[in-house]
Short mmCIF file of C-alpha atoms and ligand atoms in Angstrom, two decimals:
data_model
loop_
_atom_site.label_atom_id
_atom_site.label_comp_id
_atom_site.label_asym_id
_atom_site.label_seq_id
_atom_site.Cartn_x
_atom_site.Cartn_y
_atom_site.Cartn_z
CA MET A 1 -87.84 101.16 -152.70
CA ASN A 2 -87.29 99.89 -148.79
CA GLU A 3 -89.74 97.54 -146.81
CA HIS A 4 -91.15 100.80 -145.58
CA THR A 5 -92.66 101.75 -148.85
CA GLU A 6 -93.29 98.64 -150.58
CA ASN A 7 -96.74 98.17 -149.04
CA LEU A 8 -97.99 101.51 -150.99
CA ASP A 9 -101.22 100.36 -152.98
CA SER A 10 -101.11 101.87 -155.99
CA ASP A 11 -104.82 101.02 -156.90
CA ASP A 12 -105.98 102.78 -153.92
CA THR A 13 -106.11 106.63 -153.76
CA PHE A 14 -106.50 109.64 -151.18
CA GLU A 15 -109.82 110.70 -152.31
CA ALA A 16 -111.08 106.90 -151.83
CA ALA A 17 -109.50 106.67 -148.36
CA LEU A 18 -110.98 110.07 -147.05
CA GLN A 19 -114.51 108.63 -148.32
CA ARG A 20 -114.20 105.57 -146.34
CA HIS A 21 -113.18 107.38 -143.17
CA GLY A 22 -116.12 109.90 -143.71
CA MET A 23 -113.89 112.73 -144.14
CA GLU A 24 -114.57 115.81 -146.22
CA LEU A 25 -111.90 118.44 -147.06
CA ASP A 26 -111.82 121.19 -149.56
CA GLU A 27 -110.15 120.67 -152.43
CA PRO A 28 -106.94 122.96 -151.79
CA LEU A 29 -106.42 120.97 -148.41
CA THR A 30 -106.67 117.46 -150.24
CA GLU A 31 -104.09 118.54 -152.48
CA SER A 32 -101.55 119.93 -150.05
CA LEU A 33 -102.18 117.23 -147.98
CA ARG A 34 -101.52 114.62 -150.88
CA GLN A 35 -98.41 116.54 -151.67
CA TYR A 36 -97.18 116.18 -147.87
CA ALA A 37 -98.15 112.31 -147.68
CA GLU A 38 -96.41 112.03 -151.05
CA LEU A 39 -93.33 113.95 -150.15
CA MET A 40 -92.61 112.24 -146.66
CA TRP A 41 -93.25 108.69 -148.55
CA ARG A 42 -90.49 109.76 -150.94
CA TYR A 43 -87.99 110.97 -147.88
CA ASN A 44 -89.28 107.53 -146.05
CA GLU A 45 -87.16 105.72 -149.08
CA GLN A 46 -83.70 107.39 -147.47
CA LEU A 47 -84.97 107.65 -143.69
CA ASN A 48 -87.32 105.59 -142.39
CA LEU A 49 -89.80 107.97 -141.18
CA THR A 50 -93.14 106.08 -141.10
CA ARG A 51 -94.67 102.83 -141.56
CA HIS A 52 -98.05 104.30 -142.68
CA THR A 53 -97.26 104.07 -146.21
CA THR A 54 -100.58 103.35 -147.70
CA TRP A 55 -103.66 106.03 -148.06
CA ASP A 56 -105.43 104.30 -145.42
CA LEU A 57 -103.12 104.39 -142.69
CA PHE A 58 -102.29 108.30 -143.63
CA VAL A 59 -105.85 109.16 -143.53
CA GLY A 60 -107.26 106.80 -140.50
CA ARG A 61 -104.36 107.19 -138.18
CA ASP A 62 -102.50 110.52 -139.34
CA LEU A 63 -104.88 112.70 -140.76
CA ARG A 64 -107.51 111.83 -138.19
CA ASP A 65 -105.48 112.89 -135.10
CA CYS A 66 -104.51 115.80 -136.95
CA LEU A 67 -108.14 116.92 -137.36
CA GLN A 68 -108.80 116.18 -133.67
CA LEU A 69 -106.43 118.77 -132.90
CA ALA A 70 -107.28 121.17 -135.53
CA HIS A 71 -110.83 121.75 -134.06
CA LEU A 72 -109.27 122.59 -130.44
CA ILE A 73 -106.91 125.48 -131.62
CA GLN A 74 -108.04 128.88 -131.28
CA PRO A 75 -107.64 131.27 -134.11
CA ASP A 76 -104.05 132.73 -134.31
CA GLU A 77 -102.56 130.38 -131.79
CA VAL A 78 -98.92 130.05 -131.62
CA VAL A 79 -98.18 126.05 -131.72
CA LEU A 80 -95.00 124.10 -131.55
CA ASP A 81 -94.99 120.34 -132.23
CA LEU A 82 -93.04 118.75 -129.69
CA GLY A 83 -90.94 115.70 -131.41
CA SER A 84 -92.02 116.25 -134.60
CA GLY A 85 -90.29 113.14 -136.46
CA ASN A 86 -92.14 112.89 -139.47
CA GLY A 87 -94.08 116.17 -139.38
CA VAL A 88 -97.25 114.74 -137.38
CA PRO A 89 -99.34 116.48 -136.18
CA GLY A 90 -97.38 119.79 -137.23
CA ILE A 91 -97.17 119.71 -140.98
CA PRO A 92 -100.75 118.80 -141.46
CA LEU A 93 -102.01 120.91 -138.86
CA ALA A 94 -100.48 123.82 -140.47
CA ILE A 95 -101.63 123.08 -143.69
CA LEU A 96 -105.59 122.29 -142.02
CA ARG A 97 -105.30 125.71 -140.27
CA PRO A 98 -103.30 128.61 -142.12
CA ASP A 99 -104.45 131.07 -139.68
CA ILE A 100 -102.21 129.79 -136.68
CA GLU A 101 -98.38 129.90 -136.28
CA VAL A 102 -96.64 126.24 -136.11
CA SER A 103 -93.17 125.12 -135.52
CA LEU A 104 -91.51 121.83 -135.12
CA ALA A 105 -89.71 120.90 -132.85
CA GLU A 106 -87.35 117.69 -133.70
CA SER A 107 -84.26 116.57 -131.44
CA VAL A 108 -82.52 114.27 -134.38
CA GLY A 109 -80.89 116.34 -136.51
CA LYS A 110 -81.32 114.20 -139.40
CA ARG A 111 -85.13 114.15 -138.79
CA ALA A 112 -84.95 117.81 -138.63
CA LYS A 113 -82.97 118.22 -141.78
CA VAL A 114 -85.90 116.37 -143.54
CA LEU A 115 -88.93 118.25 -141.98
CA ASP A 116 -87.24 121.25 -143.23
CA GLU A 117 -86.68 120.13 -146.41
CA LEU A 118 -90.41 119.27 -146.36
CA VAL A 119 -91.77 122.72 -145.42
CA THR A 120 -89.77 124.17 -147.86
CA GLU A 121 -90.89 122.21 -150.85
CA LEU A 122 -94.78 122.63 -149.37
CA ASN A 123 -94.07 126.57 -149.10
CA LEU A 124 -94.99 126.32 -145.70
CA ALA A 125 -94.12 129.29 -143.11
CA VAL A 126 -93.37 126.71 -140.47
CA PRO A 127 -89.69 126.93 -138.47
CA VAL A 128 -88.05 123.93 -137.91
CA TYR A 129 -86.01 123.62 -135.10
CA ALA A 130 -83.58 120.80 -134.50
CA ALA A 131 -83.60 120.76 -130.83
CA ARG A 132 -85.35 119.13 -127.79
CA GLY A 133 -88.74 121.13 -127.69
CA GLU A 134 -88.28 121.85 -123.47
CA GLN A 135 -85.38 123.41 -124.57
CA LEU A 136 -86.96 125.95 -126.72
CA LEU A 137 -88.74 127.00 -124.14
CA GLU A 138 -86.16 128.38 -122.56
CA ASP A 139 -86.34 131.32 -125.22
CA PHE A 140 -89.76 131.11 -127.01
CA ARG A 141 -93.58 131.18 -125.85
CA PHE A 142 -96.19 129.29 -127.08
CA THR A 143 -99.97 129.05 -126.63
CA THR A 144 -100.35 125.60 -127.19
CA ILE A 145 -97.79 122.20 -127.38
CA VAL A 146 -98.88 119.86 -129.54
CA SER A 147 -97.68 116.12 -129.48
CA ARG A 148 -98.08 112.58 -130.47
CA ALA A 149 -95.82 109.46 -129.57
CA VAL A 150 -93.34 111.30 -127.88
CA GLY A 151 -93.54 110.35 -123.99
CA SER A 152 -95.64 109.35 -121.47
CA LEU A 153 -97.74 111.75 -119.66
CA MET A 154 -95.36 111.68 -116.73
CA LYS A 155 -92.05 112.17 -118.85
CA PHE A 156 -94.00 115.57 -120.17
CA CYS A 157 -94.99 116.89 -117.07
CA ARG A 158 -90.99 116.41 -115.76
CA TRP A 159 -89.69 117.93 -119.42
CA VAL A 160 -92.19 121.15 -119.09
CA GLU A 161 -92.38 121.52 -115.12
CA PRO A 162 -89.75 124.67 -115.17
CA HIS A 163 -91.26 126.30 -118.16
CA TRP A 164 -94.88 126.69 -117.66
CA ASN A 165 -94.76 130.34 -118.10
CA SER A 166 -93.65 130.02 -121.63
CA PHE A 167 -97.11 127.96 -122.80
CA ASP A 168 -100.44 128.02 -122.06
CA ARG A 169 -101.42 124.53 -122.14
CA MET A 170 -100.35 121.20 -123.78
CA LEU A 171 -102.59 118.92 -126.02
CA LEU A 172 -101.08 115.41 -125.93
CA VAL A 173 -102.83 112.58 -128.79
CA LYS A 174 -102.89 109.48 -126.59
CA GLY A 175 -104.16 105.90 -127.15
CA PRO A 176 -106.60 103.91 -124.67
CA LYS A 177 -102.97 103.39 -122.49
CA TRP A 178 -103.37 107.11 -121.39
CA VAL A 179 -105.29 105.88 -118.23
CA GLU A 180 -102.04 104.07 -117.22
CA GLU A 181 -100.31 107.10 -117.60
CA ARG A 182 -102.23 108.95 -115.78
CA GLY A 183 -101.91 106.54 -112.95
CA GLU A 184 -98.21 106.72 -112.90
CA ALA A 185 -97.98 110.15 -113.49
CA ARG A 186 -100.10 110.81 -110.31
CA HIS A 187 -98.15 108.07 -108.15
CA HIS A 188 -95.16 110.29 -109.12
CA GLY A 189 -96.68 113.42 -108.43
CA SER A 190 -96.04 114.87 -111.65
CA LEU A 191 -99.78 116.10 -111.97
CA LYS A 192 -99.96 118.21 -108.82
CA GLY A 193 -100.84 121.59 -109.68
CA VAL A 194 -101.82 120.07 -113.28
CA ASP A 195 -105.63 120.56 -114.69
CA LEU A 196 -105.90 117.31 -116.56
CA ARG A 197 -108.71 117.01 -119.31
CA VAL A 198 -110.02 114.50 -122.01
CA VAL A 199 -110.92 117.33 -124.51
CA ALA A 200 -111.60 114.72 -127.84
CA ASN A 201 -112.37 111.10 -127.59
CA TYR A 202 -112.93 109.23 -130.77
CA PRO A 203 -112.97 105.58 -131.75
CA LEU A 204 -110.00 103.55 -132.70
CA GLY A 205 -109.82 100.38 -134.75
CA PRO A 206 -110.78 99.32 -138.53
CA PRO A 207 -110.69 101.22 -140.71
CA ALA A 208 -109.26 104.05 -138.39
CA LEU A 209 -106.83 102.98 -135.95
CA ASP A 210 -104.65 104.12 -132.97
CA SER A 211 -101.81 106.73 -132.28
CA GLU A 212 -100.65 104.82 -129.14
CA THR A 213 -97.64 106.70 -127.23
CA ALA A 214 -94.26 105.06 -128.31
CA GLU A 215 -91.45 106.02 -126.29
CA ALA A 216 -89.22 108.02 -128.53
CA SER A 217 -85.26 107.02 -128.80
CA PRO A 218 -82.81 108.99 -130.77
CA ASP A 219 -81.03 105.70 -131.33
CA THR A 220 -83.87 104.19 -133.02
CA GLU A 221 -85.12 104.23 -136.53
CA LEU A 222 -88.44 106.33 -136.42
CA ALA A 223 -90.62 103.70 -138.37
CA ASP A 224 -89.39 101.41 -135.99
CA GLN A 225 -91.05 103.41 -133.00
CA ASP A 226 -94.03 104.03 -135.10
CA PRO A 227 -97.58 103.85 -133.30
CA ALA A 228 -98.85 101.51 -135.70
CA ASP A 229 -96.81 99.18 -133.89
CA GLN A 230 -99.35 99.06 -131.02
CA MET A 231 -102.49 99.45 -132.67
CA SER A 232 -105.35 98.56 -130.74
CA GLU A 233 -109.48 99.15 -130.47
CA GLY A 234 -110.70 101.44 -127.85
CA GLN A 235 -110.70 104.91 -127.88
CA GLY A 236 -108.25 107.91 -128.95
CA VAL A 237 -108.01 110.67 -126.94
CA VAL A 238 -106.31 114.53 -127.02
CA LEU A 239 -105.48 115.13 -123.60
CA GLN A 240 -105.37 119.01 -122.38
CA LEU A 241 -102.82 119.83 -119.83
CA SER A 242 -102.82 123.27 -118.16
CA ARG A 243 -101.65 125.11 -115.20
CA LYS A 244 -104.08 124.59 -112.34
CA GLY A 245 -106.53 128.02 -112.48
CA ARG A 246 -104.66 129.47 -115.48
CA PHE A 247 -106.39 128.32 -118.66
CA GLU A 248 -109.83 128.08 -119.13
C1 SAM B 301 -92.21 108.20 -132.15
S1 SAM B 301 -91.78 109.35 -132.86
C2 SAM B 301 -92.91 110.40 -133.13
C3 SAM B 301 -93.04 111.23 -134.58
C4 SAM B 301 -94.39 111.78 -134.97
N1 SAM B 301 -94.85 112.74 -133.77
C5 SAM B 301 -95.95 111.01 -134.95
O1 SAM B 301 -96.54 111.13 -134.16
O2 SAM B 301 -95.62 109.81 -136.00
C6 SAM B 301 -90.88 110.69 -131.77
C7 SAM B 301 -89.86 111.62 -132.05
O3 SAM B 301 -89.81 112.64 -131.19
C8 SAM B 301 -88.50 112.63 -131.25
N2 SAM B 301 -88.29 113.72 -129.81
C9 SAM B 301 -88.13 112.52 -128.56
N3 SAM B 301 -87.85 113.29 -127.48
C10 SAM B 301 -88.03 114.77 -128.19
C11 SAM B 301 -87.78 115.98 -127.35
N4 SAM B 301 -87.62 116.05 -125.87
N5 SAM B 301 -87.95 117.32 -128.18
C12 SAM B 301 -87.87 117.03 -129.52
N6 SAM B 301 -88.23 116.04 -130.24
C13 SAM B 301 -87.97 114.69 -129.44
C14 SAM B 301 -87.82 111.77 -131.69
O4 SAM B 301 -86.67 112.14 -132.07
C15 SAM B 301 -88.82 111.19 -132.69
O5 SAM B 301 -88.29 111.97 -133.84
#
């Protein structure tokens, strides 16, 4: 057991955490999500993937963000999780919404390999690409790109700028710093021609904490860049970015 798993509270249960956070899920979904978290925690012993190693953190941070996204996606959508890392939000989204197609893009090979093993063990039809998400847009089309804790708004706008024909919209999970990021992106002209809307707004802070933006660096262990490092009170948001006049 390493430092990232030793906090596991064996007295806590998934069901109790769901109840504390006011979430109700059907039994088959609960079982699949439990299996995902437990598998991810097992891989976490070899490769630091997350610091969310309690049911409270898994439910209050990871699942909370994924449920917000799950409500925003239309039936039959084709979704790319860009910068999937430990599988959030893509894997829970694929479990919560079996009617949509989800793919994962992860630029660091060893993390992509773990994601591949996770989806295989979970029996999910979810392709995993060991690639930069924006490069995938050269060959594939998606209706929605989802992402959490991968890069600033400005960075995302720059990555996808040449590829707007390859997707309809992005749904980015952000913490309270999104306002600063919007200022930076506007300052650099990155939001020109982009329609930016807040499509979900939900409280952060105990017991449901934040999924703040962490800059992704391939050289850094994933758990060291974990959104939990930047916990703060306030509102979590899902931002929708689309090309002006092209997505209603
Ligand atoms: C901080 S982790 C976030 C993981 C997960 N999305 C979450 O919310 O917990 C960011 C991940 O994005 C990956 N990444 C960064 N830029 C990427 C890109 N352009 N395409 C694909 N993966 C990328 C990094 O390797 C890292 O695994």
